[in-house]
Short mmCIF file of C-alpha atoms in Angstrom, two decimals:
data_model
loop_
_atom_site.label_atom_id
_atom_site.label_comp_id
_atom_site.label_asym_id
_atom_site.label_seq_id
_atom_site.Cartn_x
_atom_site.Cartn_y
_atom_site.Cartn_z
CA UNK A 1100 -1.11 9.05 -51.95
CA UNK A 1101 -2.31 9.40 -55.39
CA UNK A 1102 -0.72 6.99 -57.89
CA UNK A 1103 -0.17 7.68 -61.68
CA UNK A 1104 -1.96 5.90 -64.18
CA UNK A 1105 -3.46 2.99 -61.63
CA UNK A 1106 0.03 1.49 -61.31
CA UNK A 1107 1.16 -0.68 -57.95
CA UNK A 1108 3.73 1.26 -56.54
CA UNK A 1109 7.08 -0.03 -57.02
CA UNK A 1110 8.07 -0.62 -53.39
CA UNK A 1111 5.02 -2.90 -52.91
CA UNK A 1112 5.64 -6.27 -51.60
CA UNK A 1113 2.27 -7.28 -50.56
CA UNK A 1114 -1.32 -6.74 -52.01
CA UNK A 1115 -3.83 -7.37 -49.41
CA UNK A 1116 -7.57 -7.57 -50.56
CA UNK A 1117 -10.87 -7.04 -48.41
CA UNK A 1118 -13.19 -9.40 -49.58
CA UNK A 1119 -16.94 -7.81 -49.68
CA UNK A 1120 -17.84 -5.21 -52.59
CA UNK A 1121 -13.98 -6.20 -53.68
CA UNK A 1122 -13.13 -9.36 -54.66
CA UNK A 1123 -17.07 -11.17 -53.58
CA UNK A 1124 -20.14 -9.17 -54.34
CA UNK A 1125 -21.91 -7.99 -51.66
CA UNK A 1126 -24.84 -9.70 -52.80
CA UNK A 1127 -23.04 -12.90 -52.32
CA UNK A 1128 -22.16 -12.14 -48.58
CA UNK A 1129 -25.88 -11.04 -47.86
CA UNK A 1130 -28.18 -13.08 -49.93
CA UNK A 1131 -26.26 -16.24 -49.98
CA UNK A 1132 -24.33 -16.78 -46.86
CA UNK A 1133 -26.07 -14.73 -44.41
CA UNK A 1134 -29.39 -16.04 -45.55
CA UNK A 1135 -27.59 -19.77 -45.00
CA UNK A 1136 -26.62 -18.65 -41.46
CA UNK A 1137 -29.85 -17.34 -40.45
CA UNK A 1138 -32.08 -20.36 -42.03
CA UNK A 1139 -29.61 -22.65 -40.60
CA UNK A 1140 -28.85 -21.88 -37.17
CA UNK A 1141 -31.22 -23.42 -35.33
CA UNK A 1142 -30.88 -26.93 -36.57
CA UNK A 1143 -26.74 -25.90 -36.16
CA UNK A 1144 -26.99 -25.28 -32.38
CA UNK A 1145 -29.15 -28.08 -31.71
CA UNK A 1146 -26.65 -30.45 -33.39
CA UNK A 1147 -23.80 -28.87 -32.27
CA UNK A 1148 -24.68 -27.62 -28.58
CA UNK A 1149 -22.30 -28.77 -26.48
CA UNK A 1150 -19.69 -28.28 -28.37
CA UNK A 1151 -16.29 -26.32 -26.92
CA UNK A 1152 -15.84 -24.23 -30.07
CA UNK A 1153 -19.73 -23.69 -29.92
CA UNK A 1154 -19.88 -22.63 -26.49
CA UNK A 1155 -17.10 -20.72 -26.67
CA UNK A 1156 -18.29 -18.47 -29.33
CA UNK A 1157 -21.17 -18.51 -27.75
CA UNK A 1158 -19.69 -16.63 -24.74
CA UNK A 1159 -18.25 -14.03 -27.09
CA UNK A 1160 -21.59 -13.37 -28.74
CA UNK A 1161 -23.01 -12.64 -25.23
CA UNK A 1162 -21.47 -11.98 -21.91
CA UNK A 1163 -24.60 -13.67 -20.24
CA UNK A 1164 -25.50 -17.62 -19.82
CA UNK A 1165 -27.96 -18.24 -23.06
CA UNK A 1166 -30.60 -20.41 -23.90
CA UNK A 1167 -30.53 -22.33 -27.43
CA UNK A 1168 -33.79 -20.39 -28.63
CA UNK A 1169 -32.14 -17.17 -27.38
CA UNK A 1170 -28.96 -17.74 -29.06
CA UNK A 1171 -31.17 -18.89 -32.35
CA UNK A 1172 -32.46 -15.42 -32.19
CA UNK A 1173 -29.42 -13.59 -31.29
CA UNK A 1174 -27.65 -14.61 -34.37
CA UNK A 1175 -30.63 -14.00 -36.61
CA UNK A 1176 -30.91 -10.44 -35.26
CA UNK A 1177 -26.83 -9.78 -34.97
CA UNK A 1178 -26.57 -11.68 -39.01
CA UNK A 1179 -29.47 -9.23 -40.39
CA UNK A 1180 -27.49 -6.07 -39.05
CA UNK A 1181 -24.23 -7.55 -39.83
CA UNK A 1182 -22.41 -6.97 -36.17
CA UNK A 1183 -19.00 -7.12 -35.94
CA UNK A 1184 -18.79 -9.08 -33.22
CA UNK A 1185 -16.27 -12.17 -32.81
CA UNK A 1186 -18.78 -14.95 -31.46
CA UNK A 1187 -20.84 -13.94 -34.19
CA UNK A 1188 -18.40 -14.31 -36.94
CA UNK A 1189 -17.11 -17.95 -35.48
CA UNK A 1190 -20.37 -19.52 -35.86
CA UNK A 1191 -20.82 -18.01 -39.13
CA UNK A 1192 -17.71 -19.37 -40.25
CA UNK A 1193 -18.73 -22.82 -39.00
CA UNK A 1194 -22.25 -22.41 -40.67
CA UNK A 1195 -20.42 -21.72 -44.10
CA UNK A 1196 -18.23 -24.67 -43.80
CA UNK A 1197 -22.02 -26.90 -43.94
CA UNK A 1198 -22.92 -24.56 -46.93
CA UNK A 1199 -19.85 -25.21 -48.73
CA UNK A 1200 -20.38 -28.79 -48.19
CA UNK A 1201 -23.52 -28.75 -49.54
CA UNK A 1202 -22.14 -27.37 -52.77
CA UNK A 1203 -22.40 -23.28 -52.18
CA UNK A 1204 -20.01 -21.66 -54.63
CA UNK A 1205 -18.35 -18.15 -54.02
CA UNK A 1206 -18.83 -15.58 -56.04
CA UNK A 1207 -15.64 -13.74 -56.81
CA UNK A 1208 -15.77 -10.82 -59.82
CA UNK A 1209 -14.17 -12.21 -63.23
CA UNK A 1210 -11.01 -10.17 -62.66
CA UNK A 1211 -9.80 -11.92 -59.31
CA UNK A 1212 -8.82 -15.24 -60.78
CA UNK A 1213 -6.30 -13.86 -63.33
CA UNK A 1214 -4.88 -11.11 -61.22
CA UNK A 1215 -4.18 -13.19 -58.46
CA UNK A 1216 -2.31 -15.26 -60.75
CA UNK A 1217 -0.62 -12.44 -62.19
CA UNK A 1218 0.26 -10.90 -58.55
CA UNK A 1219 1.21 -14.16 -56.82
CA UNK A 1220 4.30 -14.29 -59.03
CA UNK A 1221 5.84 -10.91 -57.88
CA UNK A 1222 4.09 -10.20 -54.64
CA UNK A 1223 2.40 -11.83 -51.69
CA UNK A 1224 -1.29 -11.50 -51.56
CA UNK A 1225 -3.03 -11.55 -47.99
CA UNK A 1226 -6.79 -11.16 -47.13
CA UNK A 1227 -8.14 -8.42 -44.77
CA UNK A 1228 -12.20 -8.78 -43.52
CA UNK A 1229 -14.37 -8.91 -40.89
CA UNK A 1230 -15.50 -12.08 -41.68
CA UNK A 1231 -12.96 -14.77 -39.43
CA UNK A 1232 -10.12 -16.19 -41.29
CA UNK A 1233 -11.36 -19.73 -41.29
CA UNK A 1234 -14.70 -18.14 -43.16
CA UNK A 1235 -12.31 -16.19 -45.26
CA UNK A 1236 -9.92 -19.89 -46.05
CA UNK A 1237 -13.64 -21.52 -47.03
CA UNK A 1238 -14.57 -18.72 -49.33
CA UNK A 1239 -11.22 -18.77 -51.22
CA UNK A 1240 -11.31 -22.91 -51.24
CA UNK A 1241 -14.78 -22.51 -52.98
CA UNK A 1242 -15.38 -20.35 -55.43
CA UNK A 1243 -16.87 -20.10 -58.78
CA UNK A 1244 -13.55 -20.16 -60.38
CA UNK A 1245 -12.36 -23.25 -58.36
CA UNK A 1246 -10.12 -23.05 -54.99
CA UNK A 1247 -8.06 -19.75 -55.17
CA UNK A 1248 -6.04 -20.38 -52.16
CA UNK A 1249 -2.83 -21.16 -53.19
CA UNK A 1250 -2.45 -17.86 -54.47
CA UNK A 1251 -3.36 -16.53 -50.76
CA UNK A 1252 -0.32 -16.08 -48.35
CA UNK A 1253 -2.19 -14.60 -45.25
CA UNK A 1254 -5.52 -13.95 -43.79
CA UNK A 1255 -6.60 -11.32 -41.07
CA UNK A 1256 -9.71 -10.49 -39.46
CA UNK A 1257 -11.35 -8.49 -36.56
CA UNK A 1258 -8.61 -10.38 -34.07
CA UNK A 1259 -5.99 -7.77 -35.92
CA UNK A 1260 -8.47 -4.84 -34.91
CA UNK A 1261 -10.83 -2.75 -36.29
CA UNK A 1262 -10.55 -1.95 -40.34
CA UNK A 1263 -10.92 1.38 -39.62
CA UNK A 1264 -8.50 2.06 -37.14
CA UNK A 1265 -5.20 2.71 -38.94
CA UNK A 1266 -3.12 0.57 -35.60
CA UNK A 1267 -4.65 -2.58 -37.42
CA UNK A 1268 -2.51 -1.69 -40.87
CA UNK A 1269 0.49 -1.36 -38.40
CA UNK A 1270 -0.42 -4.67 -37.00
CA UNK A 1271 -0.88 -6.40 -40.50
CA UNK A 1272 2.50 -4.89 -41.78
CA UNK A 1273 4.95 -6.32 -38.94
CA UNK A 1274 2.95 -9.72 -38.91
CA UNK A 1275 3.76 -10.13 -42.24
CA UNK A 1276 7.35 -8.34 -41.73
CA UNK A 1277 7.08 -5.30 -44.08
CA UNK A 1278 6.74 -1.88 -43.67
CA UNK A 1279 3.32 -0.08 -44.28
CA UNK A 1280 4.66 1.64 -47.08
CA UNK A 1281 5.02 -2.07 -48.73
CA UNK A 1282 1.46 -2.96 -48.47
CA UNK A 1283 -1.08 -2.03 -51.55
CA UNK A 1284 -4.66 -2.46 -50.17
CA UNK A 1285 -7.77 -2.69 -52.08
CA UNK A 1286 -11.01 -2.18 -50.94
CA UNK A 1287 -14.09 -0.89 -51.43
CA UNK A 1288 -14.68 1.14 -48.12
CA UNK A 1289 -13.06 4.91 -48.61
CA UNK A 1290 -13.44 4.87 -44.38
CA UNK A 1291 -10.66 1.82 -44.71
CA UNK A 1292 -8.88 3.50 -47.10
CA UNK A 1293 -8.28 6.53 -44.88
CA UNK A 1294 -6.90 3.86 -42.33
CA UNK A 1295 -4.86 2.62 -43.99
CA UNK A 1296 -3.49 5.56 -45.90
CA UNK A 1297 -2.68 6.81 -42.50
CA UNK A 1298 -0.73 3.83 -41.01
CA UNK A 1299 1.42 4.37 -44.11
CA UNK A 1300 -0.10 1.68 -46.98
CA UNK A 1301 -0.54 3.14 -50.23
CA UNK A 1302 -4.63 2.11 -51.18
CA UNK A 1303 -7.43 1.85 -53.95
CA UNK A 1304 -10.94 2.68 -53.44
CA UNK A 1305 -12.37 -0.61 -55.43
CA UNK A 1306 -15.73 0.71 -57.24
CA UNK A 1307 -17.46 -2.12 -58.29
CA UNK A 1308 -21.26 -0.75 -58.43
CA UNK A 1309 -23.23 1.79 -59.88
CA UNK A 1310 -23.89 3.15 -56.23
CA UNK A 1311 -20.25 3.87 -55.79
CA UNK A 1312 -19.19 5.55 -58.91
CA UNK A 1313 -20.54 8.67 -57.87
CA UNK A 1314 -17.24 9.39 -55.01
CA UNK A 1315 -15.48 12.61 -56.19
CA UNK A 1316 -12.35 12.93 -53.41
CA UNK A 1317 -9.79 13.50 -55.57
CA UNK A 1318 -7.18 13.08 -53.33
CA UNK A 1319 -8.54 8.73 -53.59
CA UNK A 1320 -7.11 6.33 -56.11
CA UNK A 1321 -10.07 4.28 -57.86
CA UNK A 1322 -10.31 1.42 -59.83
CA UNK A 1323 -13.83 -0.57 -60.79
CA UNK A 1324 -11.37 -3.94 -61.69
CA UNK A 1325 -8.40 -5.46 -60.70
CA UNK A 1326 -6.84 -5.64 -63.86
CA UNK A 1327 -6.79 -1.99 -64.18
CA UNK A 1328 -3.78 -1.98 -62.21
CA UNK A 1329 -0.63 -1.65 -63.97
CA UNK A 1330 2.42 -3.42 -62.56
CA UNK A 1331 5.48 -1.36 -62.90
#
């Protein structure tokens, strides 16, 4: 459904946001977080190999017994490919915690903080990302604009389902105790927009980069910044 004049639909109760390419630059995810994970996975596993949460993540990473050196290479390879593996996302979240403790600060686009401030007064704000819930919480608690956690009500990751599966958005709606049409989803992915709309959600495609600016599908609602959205 095309929304007139880039307005937040009147029926909206929840604004659901993607992270990479939507609230946060893809470059930060790849060049800072992914690089930190790859650079530090060996020392992290050496120190934490016997911890229950690490062993559980390793079992999710591979269904066979894995030696430390094999696990290190597997994490590096899967991180480089950005694979949607639950065990990988858990390990990345554990690593990112160490990074934020060493003063990594997450990028957010300039419009995110002020819009979250305004939106949170009228709507619930939720996050849906391929990163683990824990890594999402860490990111928004440690941004260049400060701690944005106070504005966010709920977080969802791949445990709720694939972001290109319409059923995932139905599950999120049920979890939030709203109807799908009460959710406005903001993402940089056309496939995710289509999946959300199939479930009955409202949506806007967020086009942050010049490489995305050639989108020509007239059925899509498109914004380049959150502050383009007007509240009725």
